[in-house]
Tab-separated table of C-alpha atoms (C1' of nucleotides) in Angstrom:
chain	number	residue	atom	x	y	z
A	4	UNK	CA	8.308	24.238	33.260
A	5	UNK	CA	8.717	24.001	36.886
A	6	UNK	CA	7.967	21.285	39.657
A	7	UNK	CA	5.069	23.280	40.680
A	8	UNK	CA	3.578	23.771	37.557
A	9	UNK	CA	2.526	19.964	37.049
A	10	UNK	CA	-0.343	20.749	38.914
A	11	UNK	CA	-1.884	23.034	36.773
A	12	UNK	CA	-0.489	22.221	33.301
A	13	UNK	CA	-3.363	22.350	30.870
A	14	UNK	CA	-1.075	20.270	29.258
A	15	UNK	CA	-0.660	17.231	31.626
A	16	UNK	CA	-4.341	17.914	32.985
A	17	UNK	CA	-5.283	16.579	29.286
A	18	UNK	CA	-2.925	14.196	28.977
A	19	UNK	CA	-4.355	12.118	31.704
A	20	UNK	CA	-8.160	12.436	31.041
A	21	UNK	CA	-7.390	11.111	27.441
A	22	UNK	CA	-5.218	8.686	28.461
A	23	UNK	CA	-7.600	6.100	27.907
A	24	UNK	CA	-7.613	3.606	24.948
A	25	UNK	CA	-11.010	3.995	24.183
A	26	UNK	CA	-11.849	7.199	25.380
A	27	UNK	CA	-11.850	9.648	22.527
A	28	UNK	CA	-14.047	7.362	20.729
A	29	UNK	CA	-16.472	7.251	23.621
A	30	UNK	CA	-16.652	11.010	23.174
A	31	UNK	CA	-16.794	11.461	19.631
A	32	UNK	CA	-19.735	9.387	19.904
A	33	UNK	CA	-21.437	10.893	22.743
A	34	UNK	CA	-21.278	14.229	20.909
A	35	UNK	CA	-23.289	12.765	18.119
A	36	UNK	CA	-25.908	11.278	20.671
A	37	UNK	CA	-27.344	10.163	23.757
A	38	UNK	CA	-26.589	6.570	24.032
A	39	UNK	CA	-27.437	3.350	26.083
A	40	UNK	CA	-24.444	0.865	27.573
A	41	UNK	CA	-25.105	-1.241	24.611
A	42	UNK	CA	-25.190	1.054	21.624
A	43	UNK	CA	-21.587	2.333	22.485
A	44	UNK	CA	-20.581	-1.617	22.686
A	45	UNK	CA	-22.458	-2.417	19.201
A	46	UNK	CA	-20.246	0.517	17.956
A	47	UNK	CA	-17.313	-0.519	19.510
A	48	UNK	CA	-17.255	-4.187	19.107
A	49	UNK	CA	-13.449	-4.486	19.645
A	50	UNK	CA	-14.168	-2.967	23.170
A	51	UNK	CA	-15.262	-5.794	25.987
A	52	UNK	CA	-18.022	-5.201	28.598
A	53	UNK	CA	-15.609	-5.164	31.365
A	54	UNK	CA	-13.292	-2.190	30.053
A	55	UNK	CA	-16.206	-0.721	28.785
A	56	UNK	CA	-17.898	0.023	32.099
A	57	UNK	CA	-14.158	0.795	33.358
A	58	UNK	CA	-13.561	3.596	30.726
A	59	UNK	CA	-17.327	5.327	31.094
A	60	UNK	CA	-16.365	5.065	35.303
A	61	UNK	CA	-13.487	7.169	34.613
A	62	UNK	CA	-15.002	9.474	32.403
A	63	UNK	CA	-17.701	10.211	34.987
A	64	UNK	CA	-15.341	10.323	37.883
A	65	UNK	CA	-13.467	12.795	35.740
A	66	UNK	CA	-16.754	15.022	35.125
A	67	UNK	CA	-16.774	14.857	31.264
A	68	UNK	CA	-20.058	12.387	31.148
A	69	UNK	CA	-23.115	12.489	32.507
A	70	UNK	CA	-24.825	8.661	33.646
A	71	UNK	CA	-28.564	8.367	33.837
A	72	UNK	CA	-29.999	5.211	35.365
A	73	UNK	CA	-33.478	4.398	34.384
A	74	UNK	CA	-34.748	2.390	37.789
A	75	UNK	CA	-36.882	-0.266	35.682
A	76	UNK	CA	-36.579	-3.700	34.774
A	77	UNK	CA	-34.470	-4.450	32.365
A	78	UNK	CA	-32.434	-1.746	33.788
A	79	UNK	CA	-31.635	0.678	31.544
A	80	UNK	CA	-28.803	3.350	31.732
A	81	UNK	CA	-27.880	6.366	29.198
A	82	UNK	CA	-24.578	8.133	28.957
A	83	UNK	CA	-24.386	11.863	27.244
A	84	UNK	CA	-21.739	14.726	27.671
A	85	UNK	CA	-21.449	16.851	30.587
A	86	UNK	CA	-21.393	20.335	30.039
A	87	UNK	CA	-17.054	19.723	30.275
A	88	UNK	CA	-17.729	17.209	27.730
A	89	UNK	CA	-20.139	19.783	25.368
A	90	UNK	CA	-17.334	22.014	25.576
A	91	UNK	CA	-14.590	19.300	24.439
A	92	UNK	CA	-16.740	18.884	21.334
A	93	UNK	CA	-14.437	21.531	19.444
A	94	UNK	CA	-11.545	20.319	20.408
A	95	UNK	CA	-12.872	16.843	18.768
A	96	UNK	CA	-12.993	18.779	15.809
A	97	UNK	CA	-9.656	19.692	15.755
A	98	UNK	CA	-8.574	16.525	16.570
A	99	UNK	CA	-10.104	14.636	13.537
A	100	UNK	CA	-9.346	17.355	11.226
A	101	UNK	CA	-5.417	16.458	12.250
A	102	UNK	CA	-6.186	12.758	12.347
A	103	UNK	CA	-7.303	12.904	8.680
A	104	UNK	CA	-4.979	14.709	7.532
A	105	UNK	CA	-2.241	12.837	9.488
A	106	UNK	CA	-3.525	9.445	7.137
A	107	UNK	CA	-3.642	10.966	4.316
A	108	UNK	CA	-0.169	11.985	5.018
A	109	UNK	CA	0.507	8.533	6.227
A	110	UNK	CA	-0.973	6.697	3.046
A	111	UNK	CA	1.570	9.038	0.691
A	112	UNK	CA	4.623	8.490	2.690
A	113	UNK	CA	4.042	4.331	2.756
A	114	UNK	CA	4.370	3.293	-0.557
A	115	UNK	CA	2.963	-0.086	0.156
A	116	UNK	CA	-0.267	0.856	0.417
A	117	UNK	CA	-0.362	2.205	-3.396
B	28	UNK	CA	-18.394	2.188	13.578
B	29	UNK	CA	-17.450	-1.214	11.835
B	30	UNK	CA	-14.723	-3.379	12.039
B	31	UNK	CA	-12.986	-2.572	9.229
B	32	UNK	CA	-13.288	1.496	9.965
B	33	UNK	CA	-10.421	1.005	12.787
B	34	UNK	CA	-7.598	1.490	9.925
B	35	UNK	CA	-9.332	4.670	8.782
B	36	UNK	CA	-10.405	6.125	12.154
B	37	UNK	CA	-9.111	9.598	13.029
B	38	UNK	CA	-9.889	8.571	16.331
B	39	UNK	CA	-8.066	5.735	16.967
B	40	UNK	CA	-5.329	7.297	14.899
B	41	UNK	CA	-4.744	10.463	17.105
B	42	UNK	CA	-5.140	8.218	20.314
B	43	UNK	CA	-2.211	5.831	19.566
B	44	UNK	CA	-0.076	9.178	18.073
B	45	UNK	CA	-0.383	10.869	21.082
B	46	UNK	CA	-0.332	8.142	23.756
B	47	UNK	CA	2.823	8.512	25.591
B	48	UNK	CA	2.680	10.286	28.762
B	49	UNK	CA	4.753	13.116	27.596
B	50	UNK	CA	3.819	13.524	24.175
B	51	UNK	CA	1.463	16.435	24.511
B	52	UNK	CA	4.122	18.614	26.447
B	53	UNK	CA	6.716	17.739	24.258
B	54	UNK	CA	4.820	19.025	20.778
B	55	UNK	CA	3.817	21.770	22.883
B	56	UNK	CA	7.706	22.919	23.932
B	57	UNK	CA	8.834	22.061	20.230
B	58	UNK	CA	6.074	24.112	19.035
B	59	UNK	CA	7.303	27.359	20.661
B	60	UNK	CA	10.858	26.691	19.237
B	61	UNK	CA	13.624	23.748	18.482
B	62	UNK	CA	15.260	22.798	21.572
B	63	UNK	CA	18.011	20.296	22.115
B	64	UNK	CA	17.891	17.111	23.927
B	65	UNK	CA	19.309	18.561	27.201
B	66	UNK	CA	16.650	21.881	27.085
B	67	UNK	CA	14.019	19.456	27.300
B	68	UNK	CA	14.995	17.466	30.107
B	69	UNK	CA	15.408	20.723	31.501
B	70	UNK	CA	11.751	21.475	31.035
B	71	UNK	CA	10.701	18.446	32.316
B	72	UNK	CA	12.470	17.941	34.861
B	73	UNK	CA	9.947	14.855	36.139
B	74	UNK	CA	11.151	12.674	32.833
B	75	UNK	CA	13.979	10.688	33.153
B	76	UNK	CA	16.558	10.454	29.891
B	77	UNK	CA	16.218	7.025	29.305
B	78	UNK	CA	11.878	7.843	29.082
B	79	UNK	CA	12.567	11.342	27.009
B	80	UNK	CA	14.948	9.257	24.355
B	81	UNK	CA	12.157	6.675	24.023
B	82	UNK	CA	9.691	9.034	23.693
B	83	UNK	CA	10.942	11.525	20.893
B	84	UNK	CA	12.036	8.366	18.977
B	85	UNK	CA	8.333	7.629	19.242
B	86	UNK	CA	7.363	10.773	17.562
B	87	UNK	CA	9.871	10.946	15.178
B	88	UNK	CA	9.139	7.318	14.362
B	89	UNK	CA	5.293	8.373	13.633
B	90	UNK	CA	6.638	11.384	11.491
B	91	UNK	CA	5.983	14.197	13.890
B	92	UNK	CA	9.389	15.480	15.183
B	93	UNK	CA	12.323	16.049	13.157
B	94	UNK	CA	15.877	14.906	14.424
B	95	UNK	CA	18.822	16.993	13.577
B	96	UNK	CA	22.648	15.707	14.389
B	97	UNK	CA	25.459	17.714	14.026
B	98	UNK	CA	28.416	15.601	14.278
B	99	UNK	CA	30.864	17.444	16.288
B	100	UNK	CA	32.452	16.866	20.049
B	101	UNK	CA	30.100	17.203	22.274
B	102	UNK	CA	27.310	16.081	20.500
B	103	UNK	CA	24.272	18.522	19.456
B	104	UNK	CA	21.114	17.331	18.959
B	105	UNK	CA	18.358	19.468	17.735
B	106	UNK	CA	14.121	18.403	17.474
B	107	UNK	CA	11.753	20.429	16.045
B	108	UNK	CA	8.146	19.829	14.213
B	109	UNK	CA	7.944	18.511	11.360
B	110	UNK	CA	5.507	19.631	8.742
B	111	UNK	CA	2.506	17.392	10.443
B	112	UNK	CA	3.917	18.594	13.773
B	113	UNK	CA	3.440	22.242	12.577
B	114	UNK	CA	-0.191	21.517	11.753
B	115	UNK	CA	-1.056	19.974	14.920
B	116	UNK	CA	-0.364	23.552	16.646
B	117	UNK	CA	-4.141	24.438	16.496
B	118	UNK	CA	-4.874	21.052	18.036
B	119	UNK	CA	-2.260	22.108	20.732
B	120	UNK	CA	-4.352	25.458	21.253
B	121	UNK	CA	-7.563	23.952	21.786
B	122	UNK	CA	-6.624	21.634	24.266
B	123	UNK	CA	-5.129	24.298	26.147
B	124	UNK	CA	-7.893	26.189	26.201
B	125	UNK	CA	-10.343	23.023	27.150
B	126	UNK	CA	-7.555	21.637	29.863
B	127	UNK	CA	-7.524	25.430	31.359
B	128	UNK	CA	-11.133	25.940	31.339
B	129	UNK	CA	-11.240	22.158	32.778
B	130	UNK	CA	-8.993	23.157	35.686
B	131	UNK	CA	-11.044	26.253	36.692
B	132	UNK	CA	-14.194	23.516	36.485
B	133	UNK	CA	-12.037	21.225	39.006
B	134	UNK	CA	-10.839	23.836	41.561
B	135	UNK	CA	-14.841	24.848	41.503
B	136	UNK	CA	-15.882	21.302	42.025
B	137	UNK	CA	-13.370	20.178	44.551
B	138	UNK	CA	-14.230	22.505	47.916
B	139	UNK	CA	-11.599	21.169	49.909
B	140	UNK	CA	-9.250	23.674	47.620
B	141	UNK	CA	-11.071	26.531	48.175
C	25	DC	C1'	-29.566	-5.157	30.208
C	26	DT	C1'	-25.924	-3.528	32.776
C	27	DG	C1'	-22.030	-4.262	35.166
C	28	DC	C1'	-18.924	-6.045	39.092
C	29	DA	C1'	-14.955	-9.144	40.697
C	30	DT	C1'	-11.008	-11.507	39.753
C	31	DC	C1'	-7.088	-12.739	37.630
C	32	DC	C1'	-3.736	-12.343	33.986
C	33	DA	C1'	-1.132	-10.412	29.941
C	34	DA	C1'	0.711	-6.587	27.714
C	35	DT	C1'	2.454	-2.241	27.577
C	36	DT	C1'	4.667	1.755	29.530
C	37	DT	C1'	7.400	4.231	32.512
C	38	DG	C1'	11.086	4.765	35.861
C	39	DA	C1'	15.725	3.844	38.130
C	40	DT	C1'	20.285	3.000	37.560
C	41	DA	C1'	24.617	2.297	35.569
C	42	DC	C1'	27.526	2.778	31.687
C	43	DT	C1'	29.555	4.990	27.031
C	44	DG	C1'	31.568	7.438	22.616
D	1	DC	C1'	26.078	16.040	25.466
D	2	DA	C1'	23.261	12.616	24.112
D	3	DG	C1'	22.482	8.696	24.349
D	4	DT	C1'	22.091	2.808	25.333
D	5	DA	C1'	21.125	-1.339	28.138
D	6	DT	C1'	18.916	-3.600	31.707
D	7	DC	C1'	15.746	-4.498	35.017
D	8	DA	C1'	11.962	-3.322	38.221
D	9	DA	C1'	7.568	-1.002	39.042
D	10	DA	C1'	3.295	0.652	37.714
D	11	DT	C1'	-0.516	1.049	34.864
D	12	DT	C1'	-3.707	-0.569	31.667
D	13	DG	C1'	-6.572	-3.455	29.045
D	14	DG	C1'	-8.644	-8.004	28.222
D	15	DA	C1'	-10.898	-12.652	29.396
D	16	DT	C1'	-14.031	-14.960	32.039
D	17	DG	C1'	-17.609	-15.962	35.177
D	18	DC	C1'	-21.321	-14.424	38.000
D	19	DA	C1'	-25.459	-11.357	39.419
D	20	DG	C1'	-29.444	-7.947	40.364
DNA sequence: CTGCATCCAATTTGATACTG
DNA sequence: CAGTATCAAATTGGATGCAG
């Protein structure tokens, strides 16, 4: 891997839209729905407001969701998947299928957990 | 998603696994074949040693690399998957394929490269 | 209801020098 | 060759208070 290749690693192009804490969450559950600011905090309880509205911000800026603002009051704002973000939904797939496996994997090699 | 589901969560689970800034491109170039320490700073030539060490003891650590010494002057160090490591490779070829098509999407968006 | 601004804490990465 | 140790820099996430 060269210098000039950083630019257009697939690699290092995921790396950094994943990055996020919270962000493959936010997109496993966009794929199952449609869903206002405060369903994705109910389902994320652990996440606050603040970095909330940070993480959706990036994922817009990055073109993977989609923000719909409702101009009514109480406001009322929806995020779904982009059409980048419909086509992530297989690689979501993958990813869980690993993650499960991974903990099972994980739950035979620590024997404290038996 | 509940409180206690965060043990459990493939989500959350893949997102702390493959955190590190490097992570992805270094299952990706121990996926093609084992390499030594020094081939990999080689292929990364951004990555400093002191970051690459860290980083591989990371994934070793979480049960993804395996860590091979062969005691002789100099030293030869050799990393290569492990058996989880070896089943993330489809994960590996998805996400190329979305970070590709996601760079194509970018240089379409983004006018001032055209 | 949605979300911005600010400030702070924690974590991560990078730079540099040194070693068996 | 393959590290370790230390410190600085950067990034990130979280807490809190305020607002249209």
């Amino acid at each position: 891997m060269r210098e000039e290749d950083f630019g257009i690693c697939p690699y290092v192009t995921v790396q950094k839209l994943l990055s996020g804490k919270w962000t493959l969450i936010i997109l496993f559950l966009l794929a199952k729905k449609t869903m206002r600011f405060s369903e994705l905090q109910r389902e994320i309880p652990r996440l606050t407001q603040a970095t909330l509205t940070k993480q959706l911000r990036t994922l817009e800026k990055d073109g993977l969701i989609i923000r719909t603002v409702y101009n009514q009051i109480p406001p009322k704002v929806e995020y779904s998947l982009s059409d980048m973000g419909e086509k992530f939904k297989p690689v979501i797939k993958s990813l869980k299928d690993w993650g499960d496996e991974y903990i099972m994997f994980s739950k035979k090699r620590d024997c404290t957990k038996l």
